[in-house]
Short mmCIF file of C-alpha atoms in Angstrom, two decimals:
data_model
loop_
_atom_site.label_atom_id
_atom_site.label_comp_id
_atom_site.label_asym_id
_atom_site.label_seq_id
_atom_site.Cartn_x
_atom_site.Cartn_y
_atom_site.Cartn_z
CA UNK A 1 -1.94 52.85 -30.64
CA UNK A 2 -2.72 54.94 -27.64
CA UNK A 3 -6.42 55.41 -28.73
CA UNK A 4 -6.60 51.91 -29.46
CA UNK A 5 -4.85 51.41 -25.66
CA UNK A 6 -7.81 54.02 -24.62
CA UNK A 7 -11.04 52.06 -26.45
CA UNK A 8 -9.95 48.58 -24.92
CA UNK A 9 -9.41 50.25 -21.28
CA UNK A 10 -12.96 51.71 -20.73
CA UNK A 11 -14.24 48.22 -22.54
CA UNK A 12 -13.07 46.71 -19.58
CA UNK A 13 -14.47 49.20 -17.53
CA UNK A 14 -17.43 48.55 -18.82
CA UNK A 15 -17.90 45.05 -17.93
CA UNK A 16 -19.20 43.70 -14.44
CA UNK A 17 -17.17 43.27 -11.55
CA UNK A 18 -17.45 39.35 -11.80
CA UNK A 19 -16.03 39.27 -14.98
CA UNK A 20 -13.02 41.00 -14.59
CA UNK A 21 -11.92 38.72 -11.42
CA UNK A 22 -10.68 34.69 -12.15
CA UNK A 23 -13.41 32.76 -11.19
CA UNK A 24 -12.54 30.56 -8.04
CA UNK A 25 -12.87 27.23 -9.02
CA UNK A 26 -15.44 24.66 -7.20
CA UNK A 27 -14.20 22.80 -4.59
CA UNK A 28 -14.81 18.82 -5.48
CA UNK A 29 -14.23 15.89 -2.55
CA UNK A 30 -12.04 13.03 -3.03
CA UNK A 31 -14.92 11.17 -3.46
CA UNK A 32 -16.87 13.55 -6.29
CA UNK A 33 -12.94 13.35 -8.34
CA UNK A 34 -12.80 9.63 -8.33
CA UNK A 35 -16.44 8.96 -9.71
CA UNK A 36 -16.06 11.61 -12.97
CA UNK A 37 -12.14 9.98 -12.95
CA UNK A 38 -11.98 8.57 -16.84
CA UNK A 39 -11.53 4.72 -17.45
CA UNK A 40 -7.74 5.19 -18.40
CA UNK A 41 -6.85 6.44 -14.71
CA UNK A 42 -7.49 3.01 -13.29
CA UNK A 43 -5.29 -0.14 -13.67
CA UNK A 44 -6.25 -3.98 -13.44
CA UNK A 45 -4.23 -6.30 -10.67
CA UNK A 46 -2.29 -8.55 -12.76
CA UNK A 47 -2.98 -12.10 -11.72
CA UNK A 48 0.66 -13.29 -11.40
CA UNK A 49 1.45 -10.57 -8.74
CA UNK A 50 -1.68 -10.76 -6.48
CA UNK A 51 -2.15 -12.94 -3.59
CA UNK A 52 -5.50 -14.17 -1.97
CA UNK A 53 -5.29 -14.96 1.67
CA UNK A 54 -8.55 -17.09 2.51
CA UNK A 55 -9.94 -17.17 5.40
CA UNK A 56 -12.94 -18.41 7.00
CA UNK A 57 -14.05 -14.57 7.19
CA UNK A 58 -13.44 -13.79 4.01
CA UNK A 59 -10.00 -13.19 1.35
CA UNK A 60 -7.79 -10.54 1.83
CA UNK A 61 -6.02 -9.89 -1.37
CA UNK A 62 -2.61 -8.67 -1.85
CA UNK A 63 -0.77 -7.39 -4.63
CA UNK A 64 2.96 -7.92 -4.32
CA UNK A 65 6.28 -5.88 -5.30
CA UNK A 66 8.78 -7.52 -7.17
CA UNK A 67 9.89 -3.96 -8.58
CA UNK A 68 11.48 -3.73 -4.68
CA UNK A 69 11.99 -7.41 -3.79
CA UNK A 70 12.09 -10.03 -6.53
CA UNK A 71 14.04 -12.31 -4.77
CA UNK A 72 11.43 -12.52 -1.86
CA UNK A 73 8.36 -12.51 -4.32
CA UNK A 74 9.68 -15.26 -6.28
CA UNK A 75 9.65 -17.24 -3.18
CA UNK A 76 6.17 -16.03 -2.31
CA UNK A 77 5.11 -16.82 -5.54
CA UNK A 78 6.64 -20.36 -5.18
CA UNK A 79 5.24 -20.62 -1.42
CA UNK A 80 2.00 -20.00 -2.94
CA UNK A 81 1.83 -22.44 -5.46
CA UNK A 82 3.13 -24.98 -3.99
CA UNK A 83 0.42 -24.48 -0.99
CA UNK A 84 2.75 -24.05 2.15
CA UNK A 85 0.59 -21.81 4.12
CA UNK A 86 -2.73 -23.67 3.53
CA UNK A 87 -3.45 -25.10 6.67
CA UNK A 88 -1.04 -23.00 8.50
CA UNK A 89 -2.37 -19.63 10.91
CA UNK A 90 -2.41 -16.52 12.16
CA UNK A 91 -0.75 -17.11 15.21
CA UNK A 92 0.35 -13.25 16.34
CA UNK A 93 -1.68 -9.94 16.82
CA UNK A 94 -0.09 -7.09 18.51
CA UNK A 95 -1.97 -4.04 18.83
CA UNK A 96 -1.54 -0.89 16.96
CA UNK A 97 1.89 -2.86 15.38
CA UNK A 98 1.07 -6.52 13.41
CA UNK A 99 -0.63 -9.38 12.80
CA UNK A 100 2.08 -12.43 11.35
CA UNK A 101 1.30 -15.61 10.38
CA UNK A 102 3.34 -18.73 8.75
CA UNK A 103 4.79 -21.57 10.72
CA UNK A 104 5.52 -20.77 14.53
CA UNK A 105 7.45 -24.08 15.18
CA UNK A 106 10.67 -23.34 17.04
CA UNK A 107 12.58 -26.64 15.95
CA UNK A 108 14.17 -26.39 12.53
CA UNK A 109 13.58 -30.06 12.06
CA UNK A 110 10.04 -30.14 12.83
CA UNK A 111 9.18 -27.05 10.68
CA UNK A 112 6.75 -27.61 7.45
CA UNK A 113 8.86 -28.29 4.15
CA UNK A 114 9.51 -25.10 1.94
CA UNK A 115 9.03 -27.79 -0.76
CA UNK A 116 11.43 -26.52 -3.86
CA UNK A 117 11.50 -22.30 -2.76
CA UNK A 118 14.50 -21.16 -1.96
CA UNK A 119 16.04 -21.64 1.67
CA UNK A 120 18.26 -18.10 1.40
CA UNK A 121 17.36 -15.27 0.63
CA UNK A 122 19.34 -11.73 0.26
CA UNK A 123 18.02 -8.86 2.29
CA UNK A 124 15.85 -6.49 -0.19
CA UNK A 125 15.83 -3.21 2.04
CA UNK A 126 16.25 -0.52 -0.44
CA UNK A 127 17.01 -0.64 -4.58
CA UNK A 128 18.68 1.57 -7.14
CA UNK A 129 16.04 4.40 -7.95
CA UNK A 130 17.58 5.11 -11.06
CA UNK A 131 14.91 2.97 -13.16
CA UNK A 132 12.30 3.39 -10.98
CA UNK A 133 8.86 5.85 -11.72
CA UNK A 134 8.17 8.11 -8.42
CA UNK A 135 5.68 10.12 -8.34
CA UNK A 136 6.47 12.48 -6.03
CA UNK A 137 4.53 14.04 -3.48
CA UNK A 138 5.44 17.77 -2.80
CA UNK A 139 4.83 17.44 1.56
CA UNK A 140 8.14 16.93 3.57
CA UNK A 141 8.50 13.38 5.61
CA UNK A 142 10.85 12.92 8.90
CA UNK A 143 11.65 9.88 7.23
CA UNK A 144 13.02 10.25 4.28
CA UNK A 145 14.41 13.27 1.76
CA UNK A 146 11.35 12.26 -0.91
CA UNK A 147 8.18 10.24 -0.58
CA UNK A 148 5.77 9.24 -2.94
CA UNK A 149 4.84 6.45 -5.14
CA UNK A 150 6.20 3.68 -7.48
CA UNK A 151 3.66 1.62 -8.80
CA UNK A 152 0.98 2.54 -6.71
CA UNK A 153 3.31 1.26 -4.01
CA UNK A 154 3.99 3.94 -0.73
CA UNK A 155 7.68 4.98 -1.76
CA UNK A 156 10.74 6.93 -0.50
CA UNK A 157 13.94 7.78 -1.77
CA UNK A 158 17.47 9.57 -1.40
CA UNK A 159 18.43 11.61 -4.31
CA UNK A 160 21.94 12.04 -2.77
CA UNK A 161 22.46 8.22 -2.42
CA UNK A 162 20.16 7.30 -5.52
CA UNK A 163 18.77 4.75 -3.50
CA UNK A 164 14.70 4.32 -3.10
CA UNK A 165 12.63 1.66 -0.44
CA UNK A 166 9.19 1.31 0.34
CA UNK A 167 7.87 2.81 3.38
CA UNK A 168 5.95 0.56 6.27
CA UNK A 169 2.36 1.96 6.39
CA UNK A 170 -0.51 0.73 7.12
CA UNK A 171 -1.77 -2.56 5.28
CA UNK A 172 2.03 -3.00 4.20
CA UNK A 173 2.90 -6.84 3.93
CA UNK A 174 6.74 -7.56 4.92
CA UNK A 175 8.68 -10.65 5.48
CA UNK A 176 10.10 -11.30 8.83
CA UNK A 177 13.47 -12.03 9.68
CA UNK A 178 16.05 -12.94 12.66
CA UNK A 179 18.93 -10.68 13.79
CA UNK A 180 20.52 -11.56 10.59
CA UNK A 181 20.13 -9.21 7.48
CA UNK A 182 19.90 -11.95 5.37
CA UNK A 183 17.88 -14.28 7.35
CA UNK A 184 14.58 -13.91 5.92
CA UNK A 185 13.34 -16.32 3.76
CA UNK A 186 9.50 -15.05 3.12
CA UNK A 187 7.90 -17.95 4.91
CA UNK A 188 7.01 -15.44 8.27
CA UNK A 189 4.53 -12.23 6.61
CA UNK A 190 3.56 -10.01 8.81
CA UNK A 191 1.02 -7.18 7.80
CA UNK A 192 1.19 -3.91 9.64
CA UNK A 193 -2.50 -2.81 11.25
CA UNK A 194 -1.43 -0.06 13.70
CA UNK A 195 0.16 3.24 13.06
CA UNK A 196 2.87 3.61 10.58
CA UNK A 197 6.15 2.23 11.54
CA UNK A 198 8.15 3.78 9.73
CA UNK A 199 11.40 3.16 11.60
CA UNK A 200 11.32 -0.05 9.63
CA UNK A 201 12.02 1.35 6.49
CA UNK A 202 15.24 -0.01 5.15
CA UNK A 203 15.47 -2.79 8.32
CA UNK A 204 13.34 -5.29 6.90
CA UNK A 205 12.10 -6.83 3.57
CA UNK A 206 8.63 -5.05 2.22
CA UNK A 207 7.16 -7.43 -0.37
CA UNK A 208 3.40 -6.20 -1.04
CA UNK A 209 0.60 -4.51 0.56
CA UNK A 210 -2.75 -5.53 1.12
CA UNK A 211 -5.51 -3.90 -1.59
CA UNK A 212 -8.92 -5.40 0.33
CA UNK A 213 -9.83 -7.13 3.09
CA UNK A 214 -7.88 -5.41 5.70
CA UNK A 215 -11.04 -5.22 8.35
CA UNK A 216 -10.57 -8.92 8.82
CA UNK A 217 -6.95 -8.72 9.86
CA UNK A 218 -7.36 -5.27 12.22
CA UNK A 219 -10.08 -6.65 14.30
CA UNK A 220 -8.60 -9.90 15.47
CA UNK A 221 -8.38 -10.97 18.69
CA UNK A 222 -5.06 -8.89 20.34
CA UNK A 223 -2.75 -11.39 21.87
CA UNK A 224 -0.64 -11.10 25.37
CA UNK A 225 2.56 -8.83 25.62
CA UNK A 226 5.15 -7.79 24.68
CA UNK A 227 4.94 -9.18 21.19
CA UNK A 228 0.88 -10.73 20.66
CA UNK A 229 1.93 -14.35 20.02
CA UNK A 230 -1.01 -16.30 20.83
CA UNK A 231 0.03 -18.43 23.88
CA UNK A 232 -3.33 -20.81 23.18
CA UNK A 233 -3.30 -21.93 19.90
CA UNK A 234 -7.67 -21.95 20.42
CA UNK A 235 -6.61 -18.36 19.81
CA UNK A 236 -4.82 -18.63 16.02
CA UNK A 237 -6.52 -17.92 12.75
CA UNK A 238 -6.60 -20.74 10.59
CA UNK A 239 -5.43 -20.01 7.08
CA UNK A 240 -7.54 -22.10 4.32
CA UNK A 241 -5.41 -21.29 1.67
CA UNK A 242 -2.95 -18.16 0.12
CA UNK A 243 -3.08 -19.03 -3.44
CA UNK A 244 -1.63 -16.72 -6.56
CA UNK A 245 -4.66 -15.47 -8.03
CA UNK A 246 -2.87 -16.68 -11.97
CA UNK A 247 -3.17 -20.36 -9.97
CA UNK A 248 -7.42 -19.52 -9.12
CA UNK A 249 -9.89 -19.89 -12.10
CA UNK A 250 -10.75 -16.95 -13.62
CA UNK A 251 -14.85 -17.49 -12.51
CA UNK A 252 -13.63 -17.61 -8.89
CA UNK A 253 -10.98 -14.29 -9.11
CA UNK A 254 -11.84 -11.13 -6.97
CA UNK A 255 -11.82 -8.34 -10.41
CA UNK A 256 -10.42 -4.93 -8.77
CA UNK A 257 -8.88 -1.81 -10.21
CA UNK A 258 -6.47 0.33 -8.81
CA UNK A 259 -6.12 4.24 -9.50
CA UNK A 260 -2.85 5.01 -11.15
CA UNK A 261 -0.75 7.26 -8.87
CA UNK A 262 0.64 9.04 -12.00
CA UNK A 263 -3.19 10.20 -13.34
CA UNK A 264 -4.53 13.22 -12.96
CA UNK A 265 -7.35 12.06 -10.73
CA UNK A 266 -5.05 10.47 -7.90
CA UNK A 267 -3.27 14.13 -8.19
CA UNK A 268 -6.66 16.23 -7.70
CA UNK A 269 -8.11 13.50 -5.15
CA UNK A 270 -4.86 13.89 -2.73
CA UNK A 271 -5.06 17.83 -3.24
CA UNK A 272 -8.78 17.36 -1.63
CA UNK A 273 -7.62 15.82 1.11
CA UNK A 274 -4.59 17.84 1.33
CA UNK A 275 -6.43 20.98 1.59
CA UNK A 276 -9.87 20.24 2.53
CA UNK A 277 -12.72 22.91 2.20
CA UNK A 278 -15.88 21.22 2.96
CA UNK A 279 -18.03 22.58 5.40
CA UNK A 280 -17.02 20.44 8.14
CA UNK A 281 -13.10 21.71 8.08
CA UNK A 282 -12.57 25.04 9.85
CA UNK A 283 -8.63 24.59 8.55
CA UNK A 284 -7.22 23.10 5.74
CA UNK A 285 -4.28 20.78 7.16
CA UNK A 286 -1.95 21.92 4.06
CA UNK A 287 -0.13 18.65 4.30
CA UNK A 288 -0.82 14.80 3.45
CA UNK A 289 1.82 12.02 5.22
CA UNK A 290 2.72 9.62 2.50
CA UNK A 291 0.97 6.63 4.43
CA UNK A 292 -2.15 8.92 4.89
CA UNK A 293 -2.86 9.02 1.57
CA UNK A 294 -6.10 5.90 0.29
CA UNK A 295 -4.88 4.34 -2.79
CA UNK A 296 -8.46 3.61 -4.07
CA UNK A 297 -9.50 0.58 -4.98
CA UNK A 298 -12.77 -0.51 -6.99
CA UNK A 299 -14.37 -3.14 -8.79
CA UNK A 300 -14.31 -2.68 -12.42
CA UNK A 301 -17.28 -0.71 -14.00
CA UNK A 302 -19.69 -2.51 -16.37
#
């Protein structure tokens, strides 16, 4: 045994130097990851949960949460088909916070019919995570104990309380409300196009986020302070139509996919940004906030 210890030592003496280190691997951007990312990494929008908001710049599309707030999508979903936000605007844009749009009237009475939605609605700040999928991520967050993602959603939980929310980041749709808890009932949106607010979480009902078309949203016109309501209506955005995308023909639907966040490939792309080593970085951050991370969106291949 000792001989045979011997022979194999000065075998691997023999060999060069670069074979007797690990080789380091090569260092692939987000962007080289997702293009060699297989077919089964990506996920359709399903029909029934994604909104298009049409405008005459172009459709923002949204895919909605019921895993967090079914209560609230339901009454989107109703909203929708029914067509109560067709002809309606965009009628607030505050800088680096919102942009909100729905029905601005002040008097009850005079405000458009919510047609056969509901006209109450519970408050849907935070859920049971106990049935929920998280993927993780492994950085820390002043917000919350865990962050990471359900569903492709942005995502925090408690493990103490076993309670989990979604977290207010950029592109994130919510429904507005009054002092009241319980006084939202998802006719107001509001879509977040500033920095991450995340002192929202668990204060107000998140319903969706938007997938595409955010660069017609961010650049509108900014409106007065404190809040960005428009005080001249010359200055709201009309809305043509938000329709359920299971209501559009199928010829006339906006195909996307949507990398899972449990694949592989969403793992290795936020590890690239995480720690980048192209040329350009001269240090490797080491850390990725939850809302900093792209949830990559495509067209389906051919």
């Amino acid at each position: 045994m000792r001989l045979a210890l011997l022979a194999s030592a000065l075998a691997f003496a023999t060999l060069p130097a670069h074979a007797a280190e690990p080789q380091k691997s090569k260092y692939r951007s987000a962007q080289e990851i997702l293009e060699a990312s297989p077919a089964q990494d990506w996920r359709r929008l399903d029909p029934a949960n994604t909104l298009y908001l049409e405008l005459e710049s172009g459709r923002v599309i949204i895919e909605l949460a019921p895993a967090f707030a079914p209560e609230h999508v339901g009454n989107i979903r109703t909203l929708a088909h029914e067509g109560f936000w067709n002809g309606l605007s965009i009628y607030r844009s505050q800088d680096n916070w919102v942009v909100q749009f729905g029905d601005p009237t002040e008097e009850e009475s005079q405000r458009k019919s919510m047609g056969s939605a509901k006209p109450k609605l519970p408050a849907e700040f935070e859920r049971k995570a106990d049935d929920l999928k998280f993927d993780v991520l492994p950085d820390s967050d002043g917000w919350a104990p865990q962050v990471g993602f359900v569903d492709g959603f942005p995502a925090a939980r408690d493990p103490k309380t076993g309670q989990a929310w979604m977290a207010h980041c950029y592109a994130t749709l919510g429904a507005g409300r009054d002092t009241a808890a319980d006084s939202s009932n998802a006719t107001e949106l509001y879509v977040v196009i500033g920095q991450s607010p995340r002192q929202l979480d668990r204060n107000i009902t998140v319903v969706g986020r938007v997938v595409k078309g955010m660069e017609l949203l961010s650049v509108l016109k900014r409106g007065p302070e404190p809040m960005g309501m428009y005080a001249d209506k010359a200055d709201y955005t009309p809305i043509r139509a938000i329709r359920l995308a299971s209501d559009v023909p199928e010829a006339e639907r906006t195909p996307l996919e949507l990398l899972r966040t449990d694949s592989r490939s969403f793992t290795d792309a936020t590890e690239a940004r995480r720690n980048r080593r192209d040329p350009w970085y001269v240090r490797p951050a080491g850390h990725i906030d939850v809302c900093n991370v792209p949830l990559p969106v495509r067209s389906p291949k051919k």
